[in-house]
Short mmCIF file of N, CA, C and O in Angstrom, two decimals:
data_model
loop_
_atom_site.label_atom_id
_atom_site.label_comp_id
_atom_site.label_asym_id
_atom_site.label_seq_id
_atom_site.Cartn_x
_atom_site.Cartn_y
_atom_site.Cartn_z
N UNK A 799 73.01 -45.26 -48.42
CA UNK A 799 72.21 -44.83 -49.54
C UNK A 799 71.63 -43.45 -49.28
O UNK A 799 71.56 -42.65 -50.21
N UNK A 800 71.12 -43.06 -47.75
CA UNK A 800 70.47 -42.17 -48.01
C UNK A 800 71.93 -40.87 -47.84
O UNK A 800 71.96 -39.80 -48.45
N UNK A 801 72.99 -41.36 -46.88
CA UNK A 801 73.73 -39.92 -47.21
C UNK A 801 74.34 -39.91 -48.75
O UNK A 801 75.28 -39.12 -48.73
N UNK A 802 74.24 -40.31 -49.72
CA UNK A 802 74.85 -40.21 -51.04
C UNK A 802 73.84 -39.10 -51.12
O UNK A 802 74.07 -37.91 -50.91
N UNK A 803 72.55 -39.70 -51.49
CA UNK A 803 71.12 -38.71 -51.89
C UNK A 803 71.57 -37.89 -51.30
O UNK A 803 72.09 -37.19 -52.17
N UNK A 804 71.84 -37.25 -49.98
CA UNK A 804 71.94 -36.23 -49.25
C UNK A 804 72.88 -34.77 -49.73
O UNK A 804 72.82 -33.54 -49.71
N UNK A 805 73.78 -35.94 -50.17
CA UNK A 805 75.40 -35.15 -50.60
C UNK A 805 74.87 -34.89 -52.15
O UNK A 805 75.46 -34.12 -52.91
N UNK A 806 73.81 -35.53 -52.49
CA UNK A 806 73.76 -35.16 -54.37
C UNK A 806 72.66 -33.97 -53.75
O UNK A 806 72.39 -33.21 -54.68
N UNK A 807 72.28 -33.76 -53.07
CA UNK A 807 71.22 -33.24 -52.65
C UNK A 807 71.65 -31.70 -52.64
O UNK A 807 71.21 -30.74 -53.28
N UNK A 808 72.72 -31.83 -51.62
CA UNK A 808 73.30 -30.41 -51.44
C UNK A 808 74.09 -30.14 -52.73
O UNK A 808 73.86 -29.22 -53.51
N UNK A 809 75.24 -31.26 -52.86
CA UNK A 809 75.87 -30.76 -54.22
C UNK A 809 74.89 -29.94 -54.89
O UNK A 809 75.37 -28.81 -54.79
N UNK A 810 73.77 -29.84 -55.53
CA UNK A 810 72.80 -29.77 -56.45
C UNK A 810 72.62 -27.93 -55.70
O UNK A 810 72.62 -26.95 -56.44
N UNK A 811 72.52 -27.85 -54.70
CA UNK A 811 71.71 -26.92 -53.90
C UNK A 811 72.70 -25.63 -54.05
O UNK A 811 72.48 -24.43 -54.21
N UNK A 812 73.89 -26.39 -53.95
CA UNK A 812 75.49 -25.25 -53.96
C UNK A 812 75.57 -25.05 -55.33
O UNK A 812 76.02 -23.96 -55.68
N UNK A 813 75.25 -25.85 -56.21
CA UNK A 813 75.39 -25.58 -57.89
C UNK A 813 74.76 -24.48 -57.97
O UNK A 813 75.24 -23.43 -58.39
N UNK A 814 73.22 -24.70 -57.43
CA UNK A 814 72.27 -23.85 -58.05
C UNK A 814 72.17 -22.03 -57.40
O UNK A 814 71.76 -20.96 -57.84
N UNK A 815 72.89 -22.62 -55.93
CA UNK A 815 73.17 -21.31 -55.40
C UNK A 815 74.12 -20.29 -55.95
O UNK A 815 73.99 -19.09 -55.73
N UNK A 816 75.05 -20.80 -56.65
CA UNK A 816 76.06 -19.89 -57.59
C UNK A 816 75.65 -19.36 -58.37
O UNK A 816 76.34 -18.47 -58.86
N UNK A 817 74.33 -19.60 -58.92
CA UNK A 817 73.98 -19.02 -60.32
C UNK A 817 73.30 -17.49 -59.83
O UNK A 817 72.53 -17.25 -58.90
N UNK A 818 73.77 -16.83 -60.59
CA UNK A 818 73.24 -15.56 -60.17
C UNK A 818 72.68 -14.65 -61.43
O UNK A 818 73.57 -14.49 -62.27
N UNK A 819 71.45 -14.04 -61.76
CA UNK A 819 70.83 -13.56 -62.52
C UNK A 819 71.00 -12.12 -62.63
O UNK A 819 71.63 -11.68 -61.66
N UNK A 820 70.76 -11.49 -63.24
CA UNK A 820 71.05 -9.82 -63.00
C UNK A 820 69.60 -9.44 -63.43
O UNK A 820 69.33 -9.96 -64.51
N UNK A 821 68.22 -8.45 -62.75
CA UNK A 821 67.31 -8.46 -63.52
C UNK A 821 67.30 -6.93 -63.99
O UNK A 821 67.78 -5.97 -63.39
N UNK A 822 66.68 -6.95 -65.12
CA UNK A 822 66.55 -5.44 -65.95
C UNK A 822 66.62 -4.67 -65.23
O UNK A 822 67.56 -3.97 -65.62
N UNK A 823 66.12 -4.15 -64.10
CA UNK A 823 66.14 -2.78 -63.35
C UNK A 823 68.28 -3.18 -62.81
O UNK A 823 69.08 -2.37 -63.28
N UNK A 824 68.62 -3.85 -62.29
CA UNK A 824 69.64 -3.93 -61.88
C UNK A 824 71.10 -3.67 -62.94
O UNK A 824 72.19 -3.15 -62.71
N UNK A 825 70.55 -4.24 -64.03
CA UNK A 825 70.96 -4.03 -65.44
C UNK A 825 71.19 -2.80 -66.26
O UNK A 825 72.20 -2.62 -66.94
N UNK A 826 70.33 -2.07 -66.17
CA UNK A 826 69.97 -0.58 -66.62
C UNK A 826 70.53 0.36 -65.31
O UNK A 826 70.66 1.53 -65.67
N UNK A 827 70.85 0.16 -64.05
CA UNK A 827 71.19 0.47 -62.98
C UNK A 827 73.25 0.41 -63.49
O UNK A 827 73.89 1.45 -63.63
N UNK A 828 73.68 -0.57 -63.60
CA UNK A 828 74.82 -0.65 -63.59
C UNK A 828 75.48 -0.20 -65.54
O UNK A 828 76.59 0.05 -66.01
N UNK A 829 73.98 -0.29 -66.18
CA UNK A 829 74.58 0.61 -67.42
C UNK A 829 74.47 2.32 -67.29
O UNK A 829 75.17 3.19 -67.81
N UNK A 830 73.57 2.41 -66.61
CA UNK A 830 73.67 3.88 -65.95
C UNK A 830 74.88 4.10 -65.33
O UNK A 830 75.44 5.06 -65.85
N UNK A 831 75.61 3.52 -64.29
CA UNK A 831 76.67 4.01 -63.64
C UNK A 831 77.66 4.11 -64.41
O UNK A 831 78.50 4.90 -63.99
N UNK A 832 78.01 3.40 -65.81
CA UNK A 832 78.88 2.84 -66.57
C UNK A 832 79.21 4.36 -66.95
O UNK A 832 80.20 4.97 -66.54
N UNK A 833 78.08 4.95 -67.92
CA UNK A 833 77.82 5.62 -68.72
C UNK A 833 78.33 7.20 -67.64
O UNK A 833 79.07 8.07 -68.10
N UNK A 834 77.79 7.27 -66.34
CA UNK A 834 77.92 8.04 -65.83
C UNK A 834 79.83 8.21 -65.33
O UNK A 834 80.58 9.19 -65.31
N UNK A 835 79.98 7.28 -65.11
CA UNK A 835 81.72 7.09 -65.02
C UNK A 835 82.65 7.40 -66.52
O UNK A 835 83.86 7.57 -66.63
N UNK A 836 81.78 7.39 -67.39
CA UNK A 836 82.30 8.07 -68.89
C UNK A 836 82.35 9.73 -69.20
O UNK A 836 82.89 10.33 -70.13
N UNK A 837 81.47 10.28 -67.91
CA UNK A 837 81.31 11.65 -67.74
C UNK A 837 79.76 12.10 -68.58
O UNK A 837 79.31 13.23 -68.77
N UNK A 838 79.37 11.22 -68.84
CA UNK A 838 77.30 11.48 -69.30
C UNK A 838 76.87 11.74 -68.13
O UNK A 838 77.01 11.18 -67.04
N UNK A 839 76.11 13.02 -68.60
CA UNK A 839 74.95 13.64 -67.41
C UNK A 839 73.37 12.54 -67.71
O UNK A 839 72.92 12.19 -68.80
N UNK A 840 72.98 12.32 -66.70
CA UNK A 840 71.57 12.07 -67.30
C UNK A 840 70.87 12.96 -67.87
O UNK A 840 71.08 14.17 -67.82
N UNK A 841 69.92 12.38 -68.49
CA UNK A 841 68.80 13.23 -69.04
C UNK A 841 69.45 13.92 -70.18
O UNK A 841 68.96 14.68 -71.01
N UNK A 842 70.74 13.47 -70.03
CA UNK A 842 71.01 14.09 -71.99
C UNK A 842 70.71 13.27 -73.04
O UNK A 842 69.99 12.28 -73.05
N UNK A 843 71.43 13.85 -74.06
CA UNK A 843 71.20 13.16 -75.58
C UNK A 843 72.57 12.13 -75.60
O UNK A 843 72.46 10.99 -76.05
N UNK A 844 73.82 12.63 -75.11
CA UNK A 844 74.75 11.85 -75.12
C UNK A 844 74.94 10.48 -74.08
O UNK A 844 75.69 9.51 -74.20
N UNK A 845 73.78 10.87 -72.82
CA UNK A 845 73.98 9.32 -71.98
C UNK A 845 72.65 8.51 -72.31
O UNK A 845 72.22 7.56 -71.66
N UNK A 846 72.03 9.15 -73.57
CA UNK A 846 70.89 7.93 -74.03
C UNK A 846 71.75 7.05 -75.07
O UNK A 846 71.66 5.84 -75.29
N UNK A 847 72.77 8.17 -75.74
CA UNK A 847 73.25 7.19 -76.96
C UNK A 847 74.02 6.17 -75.81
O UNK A 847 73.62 5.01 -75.67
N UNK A 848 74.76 6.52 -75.30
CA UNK A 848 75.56 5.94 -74.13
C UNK A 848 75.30 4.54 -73.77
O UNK A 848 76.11 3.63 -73.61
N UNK A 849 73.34 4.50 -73.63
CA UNK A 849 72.99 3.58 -72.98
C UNK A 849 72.33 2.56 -74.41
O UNK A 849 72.20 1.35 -74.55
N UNK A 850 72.16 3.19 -74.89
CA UNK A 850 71.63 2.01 -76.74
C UNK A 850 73.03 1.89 -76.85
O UNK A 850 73.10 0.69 -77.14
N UNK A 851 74.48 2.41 -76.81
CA UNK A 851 75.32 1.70 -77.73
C UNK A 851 75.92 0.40 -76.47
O UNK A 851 76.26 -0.74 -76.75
N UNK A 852 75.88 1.01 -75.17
CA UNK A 852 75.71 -0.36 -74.05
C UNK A 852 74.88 -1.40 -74.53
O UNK A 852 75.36 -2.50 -74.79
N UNK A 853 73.80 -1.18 -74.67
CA UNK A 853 72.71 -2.12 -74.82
C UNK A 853 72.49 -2.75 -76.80
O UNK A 853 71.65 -3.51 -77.27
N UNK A 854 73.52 -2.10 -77.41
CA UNK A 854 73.60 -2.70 -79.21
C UNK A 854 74.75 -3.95 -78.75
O UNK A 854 74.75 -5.14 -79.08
N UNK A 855 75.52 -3.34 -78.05
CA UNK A 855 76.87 -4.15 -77.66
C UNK A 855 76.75 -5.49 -76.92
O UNK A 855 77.36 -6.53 -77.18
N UNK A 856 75.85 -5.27 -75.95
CA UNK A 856 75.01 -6.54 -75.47
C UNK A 856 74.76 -7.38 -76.75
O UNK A 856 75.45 -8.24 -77.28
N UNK A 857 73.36 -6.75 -77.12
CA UNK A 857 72.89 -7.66 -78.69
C UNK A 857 73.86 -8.38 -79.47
O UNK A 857 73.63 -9.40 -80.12
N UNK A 858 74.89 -7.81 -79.36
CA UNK A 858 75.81 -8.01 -80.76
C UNK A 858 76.87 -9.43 -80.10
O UNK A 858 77.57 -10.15 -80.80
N UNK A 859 76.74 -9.50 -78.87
CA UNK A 859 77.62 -10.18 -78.31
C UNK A 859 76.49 -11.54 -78.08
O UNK A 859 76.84 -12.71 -78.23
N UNK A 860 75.45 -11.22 -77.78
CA UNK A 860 74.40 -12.57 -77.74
C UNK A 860 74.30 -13.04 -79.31
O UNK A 860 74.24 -14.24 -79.61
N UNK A 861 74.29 -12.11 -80.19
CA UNK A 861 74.34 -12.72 -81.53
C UNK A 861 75.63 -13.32 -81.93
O UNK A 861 75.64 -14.24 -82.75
N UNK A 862 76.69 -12.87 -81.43
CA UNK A 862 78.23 -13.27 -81.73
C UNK A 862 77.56 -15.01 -81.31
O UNK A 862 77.56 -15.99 -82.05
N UNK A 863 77.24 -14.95 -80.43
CA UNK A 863 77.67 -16.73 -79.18
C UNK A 863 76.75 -17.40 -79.93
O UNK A 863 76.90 -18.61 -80.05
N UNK A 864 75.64 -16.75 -80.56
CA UNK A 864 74.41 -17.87 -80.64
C UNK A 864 75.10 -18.29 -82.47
O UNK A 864 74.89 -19.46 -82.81
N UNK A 865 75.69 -17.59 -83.29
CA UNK A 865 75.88 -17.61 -83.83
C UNK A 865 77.36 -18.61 -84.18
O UNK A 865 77.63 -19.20 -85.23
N UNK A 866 78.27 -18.55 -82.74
CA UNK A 866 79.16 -19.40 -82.83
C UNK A 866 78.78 -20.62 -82.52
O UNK A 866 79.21 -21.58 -83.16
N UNK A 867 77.90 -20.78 -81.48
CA UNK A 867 77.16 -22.35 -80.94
C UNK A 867 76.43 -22.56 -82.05
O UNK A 867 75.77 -23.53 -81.68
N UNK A 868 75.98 -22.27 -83.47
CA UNK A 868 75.22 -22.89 -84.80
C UNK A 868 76.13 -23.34 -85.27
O UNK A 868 76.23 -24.55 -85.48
N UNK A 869 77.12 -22.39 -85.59
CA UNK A 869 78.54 -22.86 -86.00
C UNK A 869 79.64 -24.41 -85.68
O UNK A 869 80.28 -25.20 -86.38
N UNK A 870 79.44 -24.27 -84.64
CA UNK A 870 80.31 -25.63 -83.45
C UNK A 870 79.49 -27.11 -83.50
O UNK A 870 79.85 -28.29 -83.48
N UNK A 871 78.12 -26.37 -83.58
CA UNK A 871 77.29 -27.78 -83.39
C UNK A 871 77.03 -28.14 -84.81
O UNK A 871 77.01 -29.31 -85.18
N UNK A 872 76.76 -26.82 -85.83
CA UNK A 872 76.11 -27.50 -87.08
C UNK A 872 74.85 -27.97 -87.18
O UNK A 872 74.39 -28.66 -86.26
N UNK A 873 74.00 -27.63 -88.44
CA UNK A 873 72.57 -27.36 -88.49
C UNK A 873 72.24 -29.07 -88.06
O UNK A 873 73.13 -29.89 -87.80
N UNK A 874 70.93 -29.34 -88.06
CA UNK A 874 70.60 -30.46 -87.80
C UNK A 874 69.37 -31.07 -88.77
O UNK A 874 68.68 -31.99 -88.33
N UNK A 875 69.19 -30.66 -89.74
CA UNK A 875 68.29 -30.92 -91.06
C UNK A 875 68.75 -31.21 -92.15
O UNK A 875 69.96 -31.15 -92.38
N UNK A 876 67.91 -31.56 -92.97
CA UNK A 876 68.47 -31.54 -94.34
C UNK A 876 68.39 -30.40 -95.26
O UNK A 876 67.58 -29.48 -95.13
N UNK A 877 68.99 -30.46 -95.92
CA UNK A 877 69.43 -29.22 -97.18
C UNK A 877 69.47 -27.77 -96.20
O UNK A 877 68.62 -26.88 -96.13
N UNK A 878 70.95 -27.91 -95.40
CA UNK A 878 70.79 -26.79 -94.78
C UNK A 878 72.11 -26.39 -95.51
O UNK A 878 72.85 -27.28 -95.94
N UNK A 879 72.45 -25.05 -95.66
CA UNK A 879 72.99 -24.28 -96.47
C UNK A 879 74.69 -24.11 -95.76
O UNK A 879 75.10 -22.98 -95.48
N UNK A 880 75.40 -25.16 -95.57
CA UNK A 880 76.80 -25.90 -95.32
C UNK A 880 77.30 -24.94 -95.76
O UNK A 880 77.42 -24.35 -94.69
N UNK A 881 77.87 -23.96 -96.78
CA UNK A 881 78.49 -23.56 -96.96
C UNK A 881 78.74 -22.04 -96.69
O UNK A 881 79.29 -21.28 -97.49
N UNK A 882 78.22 -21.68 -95.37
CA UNK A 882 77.70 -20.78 -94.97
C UNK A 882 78.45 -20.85 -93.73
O UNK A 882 78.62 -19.82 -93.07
N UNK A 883 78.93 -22.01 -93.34
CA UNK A 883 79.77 -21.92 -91.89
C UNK A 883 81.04 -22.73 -92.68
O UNK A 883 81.71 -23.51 -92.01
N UNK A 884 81.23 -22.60 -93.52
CA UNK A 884 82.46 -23.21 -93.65
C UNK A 884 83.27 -21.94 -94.58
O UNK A 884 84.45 -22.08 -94.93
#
């Protein structure tokens, strides 16, 4: 009994160790390099657009998914407006 717990224990520990986060400074770090490998100087006008159309493209892709997972699952109320995902 207790090596099962043990083995769900670690299983659990190796799951959680894979997950890996990226935080804003690290984020803005690797959209900087992006932008800079496109040939944008910093501190211009062309590697700010550089970095909003990085960062619209993000948005647009979190709105794509959240928008397909409403889609897949389907509203969960009444008089919700069905004909809108179909």
């Amino acid at each position: 009994m207790r090596i099962s717990g043990l083995l769900a224990a670690l299983a659990m520990a190796v799951t959680l160790g894979a997950c890996e986060t990226t935080s804003p400074a690290q984020q803005r770090a690797a959209d900087a390099t992006r932008c800079k490998s496109y040939g944008f100087r910093s501190g211009t006008d062309g590697f700010s657009k550089c970095l909003l159309d990085i960062d619209l493209d993000r948005s647009a892709d979190r709105r794509a998914a959240r928008e397909e997972l409403l889609i897949y699952s389907g509203p969960r109320f009444y008089g919700a407006p069905y004909w809108r995902y179909w």
